[in-house]
CSV table of C-alpha atoms in Angstrom, one decimal:
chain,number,residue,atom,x,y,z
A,1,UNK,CA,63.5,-46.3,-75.3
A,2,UNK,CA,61.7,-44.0,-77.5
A,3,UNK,CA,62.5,-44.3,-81.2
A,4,UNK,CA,64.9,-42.5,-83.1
A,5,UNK,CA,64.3,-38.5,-84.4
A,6,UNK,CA,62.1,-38.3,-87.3
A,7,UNK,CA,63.6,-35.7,-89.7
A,8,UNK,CA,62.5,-34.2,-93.0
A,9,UNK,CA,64.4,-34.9,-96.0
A,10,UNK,CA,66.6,-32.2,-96.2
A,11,UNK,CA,68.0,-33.2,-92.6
A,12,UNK,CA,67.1,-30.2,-90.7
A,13,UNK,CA,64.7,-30.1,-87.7
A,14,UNK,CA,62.3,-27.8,-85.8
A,15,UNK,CA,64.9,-27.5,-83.4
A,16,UNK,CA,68.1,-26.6,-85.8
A,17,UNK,CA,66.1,-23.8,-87.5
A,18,UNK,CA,65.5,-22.0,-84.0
A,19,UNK,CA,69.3,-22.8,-82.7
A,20,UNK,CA,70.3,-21.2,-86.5
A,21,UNK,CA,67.7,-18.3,-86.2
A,22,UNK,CA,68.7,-17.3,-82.3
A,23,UNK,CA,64.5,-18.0,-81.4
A,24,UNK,CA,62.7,-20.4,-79.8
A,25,UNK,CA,60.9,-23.9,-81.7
A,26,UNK,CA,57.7,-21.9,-80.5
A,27,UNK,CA,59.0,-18.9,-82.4
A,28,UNK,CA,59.1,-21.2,-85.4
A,29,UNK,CA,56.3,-23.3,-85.3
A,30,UNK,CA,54.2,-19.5,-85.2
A,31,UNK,CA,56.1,-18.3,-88.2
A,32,UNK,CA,55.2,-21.9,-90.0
A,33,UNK,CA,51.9,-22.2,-89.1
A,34,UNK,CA,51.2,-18.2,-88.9
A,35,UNK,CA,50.1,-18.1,-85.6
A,36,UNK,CA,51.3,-16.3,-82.5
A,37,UNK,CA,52.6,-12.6,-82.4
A,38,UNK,CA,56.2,-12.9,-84.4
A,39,UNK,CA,58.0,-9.3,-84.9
A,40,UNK,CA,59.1,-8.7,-89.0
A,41,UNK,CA,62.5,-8.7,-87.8
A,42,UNK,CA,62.2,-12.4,-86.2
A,43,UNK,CA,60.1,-13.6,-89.2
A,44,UNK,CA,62.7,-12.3,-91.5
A,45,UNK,CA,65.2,-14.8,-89.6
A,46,UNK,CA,63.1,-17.5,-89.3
A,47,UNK,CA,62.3,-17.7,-93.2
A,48,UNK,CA,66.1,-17.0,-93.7
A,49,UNK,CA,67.5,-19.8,-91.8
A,50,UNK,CA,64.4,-21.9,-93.4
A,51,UNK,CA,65.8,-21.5,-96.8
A,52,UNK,CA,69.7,-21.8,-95.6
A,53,UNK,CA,68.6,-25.4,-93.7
A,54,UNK,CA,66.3,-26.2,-96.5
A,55,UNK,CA,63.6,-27.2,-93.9
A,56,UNK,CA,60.4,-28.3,-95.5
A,57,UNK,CA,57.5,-29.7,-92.7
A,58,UNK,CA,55.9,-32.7,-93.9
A,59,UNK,CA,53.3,-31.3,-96.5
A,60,UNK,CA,52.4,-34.7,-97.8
A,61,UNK,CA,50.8,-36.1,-94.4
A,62,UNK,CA,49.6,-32.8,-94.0
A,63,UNK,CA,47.2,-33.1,-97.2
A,64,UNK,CA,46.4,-36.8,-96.6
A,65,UNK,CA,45.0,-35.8,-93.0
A,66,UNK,CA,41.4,-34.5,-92.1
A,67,UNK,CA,41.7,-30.9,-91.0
A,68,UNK,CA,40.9,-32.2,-86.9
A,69,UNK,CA,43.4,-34.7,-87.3
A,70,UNK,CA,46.0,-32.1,-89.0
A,71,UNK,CA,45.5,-29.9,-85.4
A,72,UNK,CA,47.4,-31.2,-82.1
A,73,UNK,CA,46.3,-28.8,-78.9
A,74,UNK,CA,48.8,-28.8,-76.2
A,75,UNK,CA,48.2,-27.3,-72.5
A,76,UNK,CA,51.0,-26.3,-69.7
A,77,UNK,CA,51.9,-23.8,-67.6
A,78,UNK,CA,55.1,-22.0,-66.0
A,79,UNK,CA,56.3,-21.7,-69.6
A,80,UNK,CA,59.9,-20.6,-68.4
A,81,UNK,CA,60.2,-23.8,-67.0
A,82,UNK,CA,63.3,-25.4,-68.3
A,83,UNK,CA,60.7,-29.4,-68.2
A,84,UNK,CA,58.3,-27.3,-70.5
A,85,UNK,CA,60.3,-25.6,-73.3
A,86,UNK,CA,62.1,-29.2,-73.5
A,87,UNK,CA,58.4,-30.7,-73.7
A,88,UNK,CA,57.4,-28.2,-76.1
A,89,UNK,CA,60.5,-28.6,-78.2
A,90,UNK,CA,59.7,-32.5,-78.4
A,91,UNK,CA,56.4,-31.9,-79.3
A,92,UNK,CA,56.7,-29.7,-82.3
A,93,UNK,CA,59.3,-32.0,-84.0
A,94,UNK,CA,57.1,-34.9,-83.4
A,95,UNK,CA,54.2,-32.9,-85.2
A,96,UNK,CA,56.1,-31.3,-87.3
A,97,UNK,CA,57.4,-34.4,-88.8
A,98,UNK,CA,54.0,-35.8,-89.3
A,99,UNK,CA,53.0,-32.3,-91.0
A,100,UNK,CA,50.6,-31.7,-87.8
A,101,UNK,CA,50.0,-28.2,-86.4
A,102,UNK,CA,50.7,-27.5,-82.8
A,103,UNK,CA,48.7,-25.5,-80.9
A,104,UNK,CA,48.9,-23.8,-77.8
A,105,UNK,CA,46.7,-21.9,-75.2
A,106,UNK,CA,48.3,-18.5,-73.5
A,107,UNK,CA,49.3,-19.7,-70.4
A,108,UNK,CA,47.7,-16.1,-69.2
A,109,UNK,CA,44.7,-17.6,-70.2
A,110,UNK,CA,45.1,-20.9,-68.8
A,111,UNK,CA,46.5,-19.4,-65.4
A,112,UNK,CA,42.7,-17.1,-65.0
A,113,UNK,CA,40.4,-19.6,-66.4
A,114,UNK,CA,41.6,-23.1,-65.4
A,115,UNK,CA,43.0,-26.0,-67.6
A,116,UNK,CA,39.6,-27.4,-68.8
A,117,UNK,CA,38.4,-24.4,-70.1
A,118,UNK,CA,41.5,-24.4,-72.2
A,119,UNK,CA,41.2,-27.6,-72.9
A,120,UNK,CA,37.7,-27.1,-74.6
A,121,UNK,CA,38.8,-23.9,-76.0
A,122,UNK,CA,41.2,-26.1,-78.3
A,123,UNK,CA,39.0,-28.4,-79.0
A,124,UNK,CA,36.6,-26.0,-80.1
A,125,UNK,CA,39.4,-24.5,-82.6
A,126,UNK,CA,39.7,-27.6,-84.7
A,127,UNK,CA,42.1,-29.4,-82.0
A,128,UNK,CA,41.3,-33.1,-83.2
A,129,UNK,CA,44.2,-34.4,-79.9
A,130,UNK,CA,45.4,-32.7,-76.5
A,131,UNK,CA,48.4,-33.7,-74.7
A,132,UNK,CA,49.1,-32.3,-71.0
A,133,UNK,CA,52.1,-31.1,-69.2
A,134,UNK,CA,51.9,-32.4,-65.9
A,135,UNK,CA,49.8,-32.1,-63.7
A,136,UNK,CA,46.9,-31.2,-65.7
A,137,UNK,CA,46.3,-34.9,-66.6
A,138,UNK,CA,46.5,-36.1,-63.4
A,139,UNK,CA,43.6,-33.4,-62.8
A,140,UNK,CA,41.2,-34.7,-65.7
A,141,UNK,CA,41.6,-38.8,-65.5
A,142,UNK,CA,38.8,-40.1,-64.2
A,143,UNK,CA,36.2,-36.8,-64.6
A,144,UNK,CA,33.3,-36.5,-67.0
A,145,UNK,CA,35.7,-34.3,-68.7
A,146,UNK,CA,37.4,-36.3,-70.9
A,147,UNK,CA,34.0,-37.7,-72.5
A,148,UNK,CA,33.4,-34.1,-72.9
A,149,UNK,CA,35.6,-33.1,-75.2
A,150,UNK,CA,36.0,-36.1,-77.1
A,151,UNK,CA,39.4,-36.4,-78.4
A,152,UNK,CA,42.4,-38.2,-77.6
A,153,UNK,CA,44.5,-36.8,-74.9
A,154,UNK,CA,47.9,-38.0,-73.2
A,155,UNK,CA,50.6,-37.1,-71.2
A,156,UNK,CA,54.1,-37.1,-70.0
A,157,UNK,CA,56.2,-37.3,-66.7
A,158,UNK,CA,53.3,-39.2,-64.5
A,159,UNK,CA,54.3,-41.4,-61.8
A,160,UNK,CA,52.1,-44.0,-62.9
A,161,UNK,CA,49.6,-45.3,-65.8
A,162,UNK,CA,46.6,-43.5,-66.2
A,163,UNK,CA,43.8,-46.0,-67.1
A,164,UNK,CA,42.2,-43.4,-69.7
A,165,UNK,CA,45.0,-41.5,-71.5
A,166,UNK,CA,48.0,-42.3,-72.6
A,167,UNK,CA,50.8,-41.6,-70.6
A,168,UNK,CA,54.8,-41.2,-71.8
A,169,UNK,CA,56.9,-41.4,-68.6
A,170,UNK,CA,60.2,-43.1,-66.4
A,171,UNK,CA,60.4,-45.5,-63.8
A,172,UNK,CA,60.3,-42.3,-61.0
A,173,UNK,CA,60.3,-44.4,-58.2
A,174,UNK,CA,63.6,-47.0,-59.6
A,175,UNK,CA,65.4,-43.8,-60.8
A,176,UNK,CA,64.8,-41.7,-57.2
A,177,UNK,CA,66.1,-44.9,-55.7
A,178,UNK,CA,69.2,-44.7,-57.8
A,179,UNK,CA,69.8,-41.2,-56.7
A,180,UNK,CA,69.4,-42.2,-53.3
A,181,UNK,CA,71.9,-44.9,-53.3
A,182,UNK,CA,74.8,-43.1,-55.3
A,183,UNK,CA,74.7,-40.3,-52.6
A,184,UNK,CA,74.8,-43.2,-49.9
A,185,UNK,CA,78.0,-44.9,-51.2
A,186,UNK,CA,79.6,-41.1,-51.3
A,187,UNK,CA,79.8,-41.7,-47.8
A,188,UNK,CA,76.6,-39.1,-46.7
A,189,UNK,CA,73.8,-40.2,-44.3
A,190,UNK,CA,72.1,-37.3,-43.6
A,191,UNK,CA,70.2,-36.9,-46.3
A,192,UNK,CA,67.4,-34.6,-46.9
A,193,UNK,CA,64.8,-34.1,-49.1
A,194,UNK,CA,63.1,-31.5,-51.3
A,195,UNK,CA,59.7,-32.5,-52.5
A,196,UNK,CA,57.6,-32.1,-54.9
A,197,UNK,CA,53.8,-30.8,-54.9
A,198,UNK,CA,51.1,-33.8,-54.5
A,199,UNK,CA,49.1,-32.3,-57.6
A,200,UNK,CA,52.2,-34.1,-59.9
A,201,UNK,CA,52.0,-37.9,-59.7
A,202,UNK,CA,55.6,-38.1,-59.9
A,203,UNK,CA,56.1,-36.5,-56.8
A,204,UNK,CA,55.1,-39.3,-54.8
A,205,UNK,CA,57.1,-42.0,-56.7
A,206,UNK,CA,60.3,-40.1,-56.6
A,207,UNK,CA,59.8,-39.6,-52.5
A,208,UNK,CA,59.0,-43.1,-52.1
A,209,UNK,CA,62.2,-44.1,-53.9
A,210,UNK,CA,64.2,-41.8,-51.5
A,211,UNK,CA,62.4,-43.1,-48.0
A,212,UNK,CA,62.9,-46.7,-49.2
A,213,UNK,CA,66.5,-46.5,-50.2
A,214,UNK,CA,67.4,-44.3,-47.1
A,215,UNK,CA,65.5,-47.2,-45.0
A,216,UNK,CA,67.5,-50.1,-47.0
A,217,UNK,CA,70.6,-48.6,-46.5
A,218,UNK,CA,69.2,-48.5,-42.7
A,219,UNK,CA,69.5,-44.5,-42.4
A,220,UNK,CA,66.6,-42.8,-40.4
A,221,UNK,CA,64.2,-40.4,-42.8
A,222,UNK,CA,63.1,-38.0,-39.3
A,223,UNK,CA,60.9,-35.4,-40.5
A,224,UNK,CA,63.9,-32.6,-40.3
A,225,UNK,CA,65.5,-34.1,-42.8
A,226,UNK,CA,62.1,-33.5,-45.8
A,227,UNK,CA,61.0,-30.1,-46.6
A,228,UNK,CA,58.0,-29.2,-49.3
A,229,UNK,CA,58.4,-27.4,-52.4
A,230,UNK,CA,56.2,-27.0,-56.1
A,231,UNK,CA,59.1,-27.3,-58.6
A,232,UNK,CA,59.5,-23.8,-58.5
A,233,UNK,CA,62.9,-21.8,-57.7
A,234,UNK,CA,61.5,-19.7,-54.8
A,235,UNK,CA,60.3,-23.0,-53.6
A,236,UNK,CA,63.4,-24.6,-53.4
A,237,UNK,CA,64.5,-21.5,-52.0
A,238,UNK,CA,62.2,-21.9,-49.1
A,239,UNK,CA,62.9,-25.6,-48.6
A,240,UNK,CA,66.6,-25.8,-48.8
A,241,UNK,CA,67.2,-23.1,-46.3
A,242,UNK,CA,64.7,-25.2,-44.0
A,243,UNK,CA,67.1,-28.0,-44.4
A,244,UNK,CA,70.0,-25.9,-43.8
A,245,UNK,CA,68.8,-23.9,-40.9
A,246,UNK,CA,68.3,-27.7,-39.1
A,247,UNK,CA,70.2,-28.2,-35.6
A,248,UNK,CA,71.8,-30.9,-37.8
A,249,UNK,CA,71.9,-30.3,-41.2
A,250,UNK,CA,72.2,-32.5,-44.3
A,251,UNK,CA,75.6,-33.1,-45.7
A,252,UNK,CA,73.7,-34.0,-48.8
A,253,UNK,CA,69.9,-33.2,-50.5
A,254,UNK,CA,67.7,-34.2,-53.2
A,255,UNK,CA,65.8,-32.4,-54.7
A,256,UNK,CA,62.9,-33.5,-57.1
A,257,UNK,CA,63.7,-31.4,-59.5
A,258,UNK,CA,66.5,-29.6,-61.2
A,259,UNK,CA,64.3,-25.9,-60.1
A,260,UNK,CA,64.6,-26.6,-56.9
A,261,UNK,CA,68.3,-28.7,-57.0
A,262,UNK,CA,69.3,-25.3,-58.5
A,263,UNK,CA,68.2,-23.2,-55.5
A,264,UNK,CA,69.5,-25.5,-53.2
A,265,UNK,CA,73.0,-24.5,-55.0
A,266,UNK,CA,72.0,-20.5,-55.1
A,267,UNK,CA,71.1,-20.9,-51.3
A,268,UNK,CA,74.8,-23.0,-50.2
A,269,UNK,CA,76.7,-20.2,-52.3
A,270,UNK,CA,75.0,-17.7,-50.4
A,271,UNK,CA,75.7,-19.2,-46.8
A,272,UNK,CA,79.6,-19.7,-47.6
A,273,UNK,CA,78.7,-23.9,-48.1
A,274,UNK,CA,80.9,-25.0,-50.7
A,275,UNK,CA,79.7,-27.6,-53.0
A,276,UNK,CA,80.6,-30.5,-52.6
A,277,UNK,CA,83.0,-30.4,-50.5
A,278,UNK,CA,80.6,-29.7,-47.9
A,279,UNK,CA,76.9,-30.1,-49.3
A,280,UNK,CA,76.3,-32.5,-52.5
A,281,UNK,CA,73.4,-31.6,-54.3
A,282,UNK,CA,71.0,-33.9,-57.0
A,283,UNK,CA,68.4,-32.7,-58.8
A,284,UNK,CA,66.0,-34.7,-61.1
A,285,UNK,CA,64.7,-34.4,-64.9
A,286,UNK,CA,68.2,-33.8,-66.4
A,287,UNK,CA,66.9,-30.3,-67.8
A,288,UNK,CA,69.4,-28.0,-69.7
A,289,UNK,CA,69.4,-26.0,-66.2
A,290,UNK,CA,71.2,-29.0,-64.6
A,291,UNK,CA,74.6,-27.8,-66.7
A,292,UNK,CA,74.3,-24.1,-66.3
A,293,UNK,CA,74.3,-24.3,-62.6
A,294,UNK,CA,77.9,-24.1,-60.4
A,295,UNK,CA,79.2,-26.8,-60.1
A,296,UNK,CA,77.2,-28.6,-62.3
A,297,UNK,CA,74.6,-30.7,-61.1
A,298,UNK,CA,74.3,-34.5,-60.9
A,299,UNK,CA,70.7,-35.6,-61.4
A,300,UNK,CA,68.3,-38.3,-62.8
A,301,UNK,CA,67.6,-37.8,-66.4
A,302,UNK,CA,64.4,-38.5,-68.1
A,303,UNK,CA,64.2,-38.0,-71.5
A,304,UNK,CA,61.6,-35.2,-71.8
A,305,UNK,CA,61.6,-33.8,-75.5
A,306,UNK,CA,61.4,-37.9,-76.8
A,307,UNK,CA,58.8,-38.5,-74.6
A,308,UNK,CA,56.9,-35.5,-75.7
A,309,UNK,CA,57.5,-35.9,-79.3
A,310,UNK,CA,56.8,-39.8,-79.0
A,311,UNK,CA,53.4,-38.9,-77.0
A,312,UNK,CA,52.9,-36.4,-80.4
A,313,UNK,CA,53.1,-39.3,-82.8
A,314,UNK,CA,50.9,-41.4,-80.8
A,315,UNK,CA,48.0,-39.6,-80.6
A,316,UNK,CA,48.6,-38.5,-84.1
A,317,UNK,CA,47.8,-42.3,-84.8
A,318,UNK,CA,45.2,-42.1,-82.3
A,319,UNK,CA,43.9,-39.1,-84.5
A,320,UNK,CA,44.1,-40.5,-87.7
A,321,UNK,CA,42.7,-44.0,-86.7
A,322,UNK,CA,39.8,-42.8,-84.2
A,323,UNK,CA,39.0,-46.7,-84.4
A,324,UNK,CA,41.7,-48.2,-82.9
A,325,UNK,CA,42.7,-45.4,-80.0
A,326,UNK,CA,46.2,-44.5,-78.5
A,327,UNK,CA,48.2,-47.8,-78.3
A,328,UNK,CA,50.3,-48.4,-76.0
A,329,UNK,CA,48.4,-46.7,-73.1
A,330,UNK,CA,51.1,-46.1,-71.0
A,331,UNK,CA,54.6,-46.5,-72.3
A,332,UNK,CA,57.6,-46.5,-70.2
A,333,UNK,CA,60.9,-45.4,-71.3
A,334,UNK,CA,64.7,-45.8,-69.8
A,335,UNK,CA,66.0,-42.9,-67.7
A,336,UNK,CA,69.4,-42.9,-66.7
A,337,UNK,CA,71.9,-41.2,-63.9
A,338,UNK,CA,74.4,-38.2,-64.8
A,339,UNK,CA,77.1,-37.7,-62.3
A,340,UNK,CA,78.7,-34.2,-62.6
A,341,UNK,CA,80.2,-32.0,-60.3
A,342,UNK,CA,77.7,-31.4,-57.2
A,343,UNK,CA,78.3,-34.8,-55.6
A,344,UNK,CA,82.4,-35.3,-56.7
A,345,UNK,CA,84.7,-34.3,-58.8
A,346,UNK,CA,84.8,-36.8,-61.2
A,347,UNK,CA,81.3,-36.7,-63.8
A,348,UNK,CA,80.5,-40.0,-65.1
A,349,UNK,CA,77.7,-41.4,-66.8
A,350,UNK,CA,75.7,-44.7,-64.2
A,351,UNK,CA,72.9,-46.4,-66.6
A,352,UNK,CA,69.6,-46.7,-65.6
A,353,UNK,CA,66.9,-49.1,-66.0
């Protein structure tokens, strides 16, 4: 597992200034680093909950850093996403601890001219590391790109390694598997699928892990049983009335992601299906989503703000020590199993690898 929370000596965090301030850690990190558009109003509560926490970023590295290696660029998209504000949230602590300055790309701007441009935009404003939200390193490993610009990059959330960036991710496949086979000893055998867009490398792990633990089990994966979705709500929209609309529907469905999982629930409620007692749903990431939906959803958790705040401190070292590069290259952490309302009635906690 990832390492433990770095904090700065007064105790407080990134992420217990915004909680105290009613903002986002974005909001903060802006008012810190004055960037970003911050209303007086939401400054004037930043710098109050500041004082009141005693929260002082890590000045010393700071100083001691070149002003490339002081700069961390990060790139995503879909920035409602529940996976990217945890991401983001993981990311800022980790460089906030090490007194490095995140910054970001308008997701306007990375939405009309394309990820690489972004990704040289940074670069070009002092960015001396980039890490990618998925699957924008999946879309530059291997390209002429990454010579390009020059800098360290990594990522979180692939399926697998990436042989030229360092990569912070689960066992999707072992955990999709696990998923799988808790739904199977509820008793269900029709079980269908909501997957994820082939652009993500962790889609195809975490279908894998569902055909092969369906086939194990010896249950029959037809094709009526899989629909296709992005991650996206109104995907999982799409998908899980597909599923539902079969001559024989499901009595259970995975979706890859807690997005979709959730739609799958907005859809049932919608068609009179209660859940469980008629449909169980899982999701996947274990996002704060997972909890607000009703019932509550069971789903695979990866741990996504330590992965993006461990991925943070490694190409931090990666920055400071151009000589020695990003080591580990691909680091895998535990992931784990949270049973909660949408498969039983009883929520329990099933380790993980």
């Amino acid at each position: 597992m990832v390492g433990r929370r770095r904090r700065d000596d007064g105790g407080a965090t990134i992420r217990t200034v915004a909680a105290q301030a009613r903002v986002s850690a974005m909001t903060v990190s802006n008012v810190l680093n004055g960037t970003g558009k911050v209303g007086d109003a939401t400054r004037r509560r930043v710098e109050l909950a500041i004082a009141q926490l005693k929260y002082r970023p890590n000045s010393a590295a700071r100083g001691l850093a070149s002003p490339q290696a002081s700069r961390l660029g990060i790139v995503y998209q879909r920035p409602s996403s529940t996976f990217v504000s945890a991401a983001l949230v993981g990311a800022l602590e980790g460089t906030s601890a090490l007194g490095v300055q995140l910054m970001t790309c308008d997701s306007a701007h990375v939405e009309q001219h394309g990820p690489w441009e972004a990704m040289r935009l940074l670069v070009k404003q002092g960015a001396g590391g980039l890490l990618l939200l998925p699957p924008f390193a999946e879309a530059i490993s291997g390209t002429p790109v990454l010579a390009e610009l020059g800098v360290p990059i990594g990522t979180i959330s692939t399926g697998h390694g990436l042989p030229d960036l360092l990569t912070v991710r689960i066992d999707e496949q072992a955990a999709a598997q696990a998923l799988t086979r808790l739904l199977i000893g509820h008793g269900h055998r029709r079980i269908g699928f909501i997957a994820g867009p082939a652009a993500h490398s962790g889609s195809a792990p975490r279908r894998a892990g569902y055909e092969r633990e369906m086939r194990a089990a010896g249950l029959a994966v037809p094709a009526d049983l899989q629909a296709e979705g992005d991650y996206t709500f109104e995907s999982g929209l799409r998908a899980a009335a597909m599923l539902l609309d079969a001559q024989d529907p499901p009595s259970a469905v995975f979706a890859a992601n807690d997005e979709m999982a959730a739609a799958a629930a907005w859809t049932a409620h919608h068609r009179g299906i209660p859940v469980p007692e008629k449909l169980s749903l899982v999701g996947f990431d274990d996002t704060p989503l997972a909890e607000r939906v009703f019932p509550p959803l069971t789903a695979a958790h990866q741990p996504i703000s330590d992965m993006a705040r461990h991925a943070s401190e490694l190409l931090v070292r990666a920055m400071r020590r151009p000589q020695e590069g990003p080591s580990p290259p691909d680091v895998v952490v535990g992931h784990g199993i949270v049973e909660r309302g949408s498969t039983g009635p009883a929520p329990r906690n099933i380790s993980g690898v």
